[in-house]
C-alpha positions in Angstrom: 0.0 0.0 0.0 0.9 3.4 -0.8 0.9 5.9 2.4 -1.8 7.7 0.6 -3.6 4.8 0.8 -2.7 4.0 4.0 -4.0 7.5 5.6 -7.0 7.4 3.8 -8.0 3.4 5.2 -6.3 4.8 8.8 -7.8 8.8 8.6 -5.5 10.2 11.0 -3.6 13.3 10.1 -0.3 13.0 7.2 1.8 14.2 10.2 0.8 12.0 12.7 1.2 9.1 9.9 4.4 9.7 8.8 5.9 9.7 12.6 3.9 6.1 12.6 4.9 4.4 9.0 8.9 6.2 10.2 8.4 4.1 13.8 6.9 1.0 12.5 9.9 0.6 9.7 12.4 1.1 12.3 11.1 -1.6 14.6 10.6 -3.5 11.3 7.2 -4.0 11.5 6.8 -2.6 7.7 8.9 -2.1 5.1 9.4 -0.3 1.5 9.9 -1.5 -1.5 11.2 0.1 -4.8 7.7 2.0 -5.3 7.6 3.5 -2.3 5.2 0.8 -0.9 4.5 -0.6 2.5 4.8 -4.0 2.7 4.8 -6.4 5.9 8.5 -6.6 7.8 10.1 -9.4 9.4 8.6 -8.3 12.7 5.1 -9.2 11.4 5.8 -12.1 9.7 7.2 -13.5 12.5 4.1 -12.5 14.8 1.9 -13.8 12.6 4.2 -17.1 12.6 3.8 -17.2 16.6 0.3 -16.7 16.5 -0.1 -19.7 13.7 1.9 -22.0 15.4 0.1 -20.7 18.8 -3.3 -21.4 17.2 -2.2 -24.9 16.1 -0.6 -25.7 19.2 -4.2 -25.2 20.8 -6.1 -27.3 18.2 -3.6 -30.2 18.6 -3.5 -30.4 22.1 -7.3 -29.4 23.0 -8.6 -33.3 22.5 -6.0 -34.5 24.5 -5.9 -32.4 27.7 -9.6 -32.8 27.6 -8.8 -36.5 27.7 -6.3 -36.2 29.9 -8.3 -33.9 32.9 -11.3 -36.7 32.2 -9.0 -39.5 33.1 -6.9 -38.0 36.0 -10.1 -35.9 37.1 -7.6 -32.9 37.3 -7.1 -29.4 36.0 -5.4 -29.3 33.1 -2.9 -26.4 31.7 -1.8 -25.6 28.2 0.7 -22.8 28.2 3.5 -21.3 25.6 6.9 -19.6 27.0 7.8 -16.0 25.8 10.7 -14.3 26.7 10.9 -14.6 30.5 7.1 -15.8 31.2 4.6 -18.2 30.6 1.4 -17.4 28.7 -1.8 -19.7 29.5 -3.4 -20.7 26.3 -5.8 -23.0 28.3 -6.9 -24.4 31.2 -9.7 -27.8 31.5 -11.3 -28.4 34.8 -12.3 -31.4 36.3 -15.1 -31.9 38.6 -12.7 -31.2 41.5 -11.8 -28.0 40.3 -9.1 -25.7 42.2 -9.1 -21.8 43.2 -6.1 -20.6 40.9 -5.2 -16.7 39.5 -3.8 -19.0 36.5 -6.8 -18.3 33.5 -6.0 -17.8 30.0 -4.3 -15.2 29.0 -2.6 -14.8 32.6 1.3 -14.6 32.3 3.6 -16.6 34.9 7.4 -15.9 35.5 8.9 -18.6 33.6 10.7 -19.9 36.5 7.8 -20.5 39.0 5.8 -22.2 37.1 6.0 -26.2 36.5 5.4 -25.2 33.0 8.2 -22.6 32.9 10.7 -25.3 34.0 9.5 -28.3 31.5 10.2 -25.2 29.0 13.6 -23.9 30.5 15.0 -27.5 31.0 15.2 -27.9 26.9 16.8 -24.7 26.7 20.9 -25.4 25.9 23.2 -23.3 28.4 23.7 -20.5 26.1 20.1 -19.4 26.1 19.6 -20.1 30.1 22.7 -17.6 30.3 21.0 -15.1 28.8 17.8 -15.1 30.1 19.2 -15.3 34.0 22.1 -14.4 34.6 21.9 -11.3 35.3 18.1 -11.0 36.8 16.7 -10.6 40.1 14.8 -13.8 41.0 11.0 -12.3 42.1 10.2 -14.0 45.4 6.5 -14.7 44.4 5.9 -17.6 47.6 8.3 -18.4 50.5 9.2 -21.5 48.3 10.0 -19.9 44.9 13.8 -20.7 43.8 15.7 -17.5 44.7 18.6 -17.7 42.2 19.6 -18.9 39.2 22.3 -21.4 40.2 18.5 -22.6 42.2 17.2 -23.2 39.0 20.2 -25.1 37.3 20.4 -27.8 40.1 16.0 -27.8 39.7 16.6 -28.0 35.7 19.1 -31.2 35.8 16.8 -32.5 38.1 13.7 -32.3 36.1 15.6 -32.9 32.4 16.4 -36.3 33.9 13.5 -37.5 35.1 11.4 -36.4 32.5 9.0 -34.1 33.7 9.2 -30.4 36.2 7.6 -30.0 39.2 6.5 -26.5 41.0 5.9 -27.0 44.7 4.2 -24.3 45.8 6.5 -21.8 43.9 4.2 -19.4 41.9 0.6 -20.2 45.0 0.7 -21.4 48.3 -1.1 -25.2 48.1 -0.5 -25.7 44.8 1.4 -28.2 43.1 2.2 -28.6 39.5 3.7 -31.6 37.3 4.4 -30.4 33.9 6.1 -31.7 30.6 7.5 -30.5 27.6 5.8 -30.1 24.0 8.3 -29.9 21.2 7.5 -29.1 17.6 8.8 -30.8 14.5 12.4 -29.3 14.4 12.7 -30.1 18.2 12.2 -27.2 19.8 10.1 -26.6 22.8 7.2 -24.6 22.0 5.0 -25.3 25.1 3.9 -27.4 27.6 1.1 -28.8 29.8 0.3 -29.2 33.4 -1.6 -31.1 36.1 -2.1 -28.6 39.2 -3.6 -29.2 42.4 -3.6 -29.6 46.2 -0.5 -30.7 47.1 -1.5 -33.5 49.2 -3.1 -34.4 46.2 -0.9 -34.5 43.5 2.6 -34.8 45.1 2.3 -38.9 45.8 -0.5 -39.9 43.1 2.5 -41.5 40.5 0.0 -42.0 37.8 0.1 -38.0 37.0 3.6 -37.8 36.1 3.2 -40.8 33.8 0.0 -39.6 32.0 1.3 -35.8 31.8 4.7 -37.2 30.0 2.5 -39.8 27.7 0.2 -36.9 26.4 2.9 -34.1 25.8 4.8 -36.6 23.6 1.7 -37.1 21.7 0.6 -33.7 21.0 4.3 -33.1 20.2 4.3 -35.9 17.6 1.0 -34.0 16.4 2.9 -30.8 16.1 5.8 -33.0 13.8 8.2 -34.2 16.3 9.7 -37.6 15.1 12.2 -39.2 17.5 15.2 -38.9 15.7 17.6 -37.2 17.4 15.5 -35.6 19.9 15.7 -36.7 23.7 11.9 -35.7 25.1 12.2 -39.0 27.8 
């Protein structure tokens, strides 16, 4: 589109459009072309990729963590890391259903949520680097890991056997196992959660077992093959 074009479909003033189109190449939102057009940027594109791969992240996984909170009778999380948080996509109650400020659309510190940590312990050194070491751990509960050296003895941990675990980290009485959901290049892309009571959850052995089964399969429904890939 031309920015003529582009003010008349917007109607907002040619000097209040120009300080826009001038801010939205520079983040590289939009870009020109050899006519003078705007045409989407990389910024968009990628957005739009996220928000694809978001959506069908949701449709792949929807029948199973149905399934999944039917059989364990247990609320059920879907959720997506960004940056240094969590993003619920979804959450399925059960019948016993539990008081939570987790809803969709809520964000999480990535590292006090069970989710977070089934994200963060697929994440290779580098990137763990990055995103912590030099941050300020947010005490959010008496129990959430303070630091991030904390976190890299949790992150071993939890790699190994498979699964990640919050313990009352991000709300007092609730407990969290959580696994990994990896698309078809191997890359984590999400995860899912069974959250309750403590006493509930902590020493029921079936949940860890069923939350592991499921995220393999919706991440063999998002592409994964085995190959090369280590998801336990």
């Amino acid at each position: 589109m031309s920015e003529k074009e582009i003010g008349q479909a917007l109607q907002i003033p040619a000097s209040s459009l120009f300080n826009l189109l001038k801010t939205m190449v520079e983040a590289n939102y939009i870009r020109k072309d050899y006519q003078n057009k705007y045409l989407l940027g990389s910024k968009l594109i990628s957005l739009g990729n996220r928000a694809r791969e978001d959506l069908d992240l949701y449709n792949e996984s929807l029948s199973y963590i149905k399934h999944l909170s039917d059989e364990l009778n247990e609320t059920i999380f879907l959720a997506y890391p960004q940056g240094y948080e969590m993003i619920y996509l979804t959450k399925i109650d059960s019948h016993r259903s539990i008081r939570t400020a987790a809803q969709p659309g809520a964000n999480k510190p990535i590292y006090t949520t069970g989710l977070g940590k089934a994200c963060l312990y697929m994440y290779d050194k580098t990137l763990l680097d990055c995103l912590f070491l030099d941050i300020e751990f947010e005490q959010v509960t008496p129990y959430t890991v303070k630091n991030y050296e904390m976190l890299k003895v949790q992150l071993r941990r939890f790699k190994a056997q498979g699964y990640a675990i919050d313990d009352e980290e991000n709300e007092l009485g609730l407990y969290c196992i959580a696994a990994p959901i990896l698309n078809d290049a191997g890359h984590v892309i999400g995860a899912i959660s069974c959250a309750g009571p403590k006493e509930r959850i902590q020493h029921n052995d079936l949940i860890p077992q069923k939350i592991k089964q499921n995220a393999y399969f919706i991440s063999r429904a998002m592409g994964l093959t085995r190959n090369g890939v280590d998801i336990n």
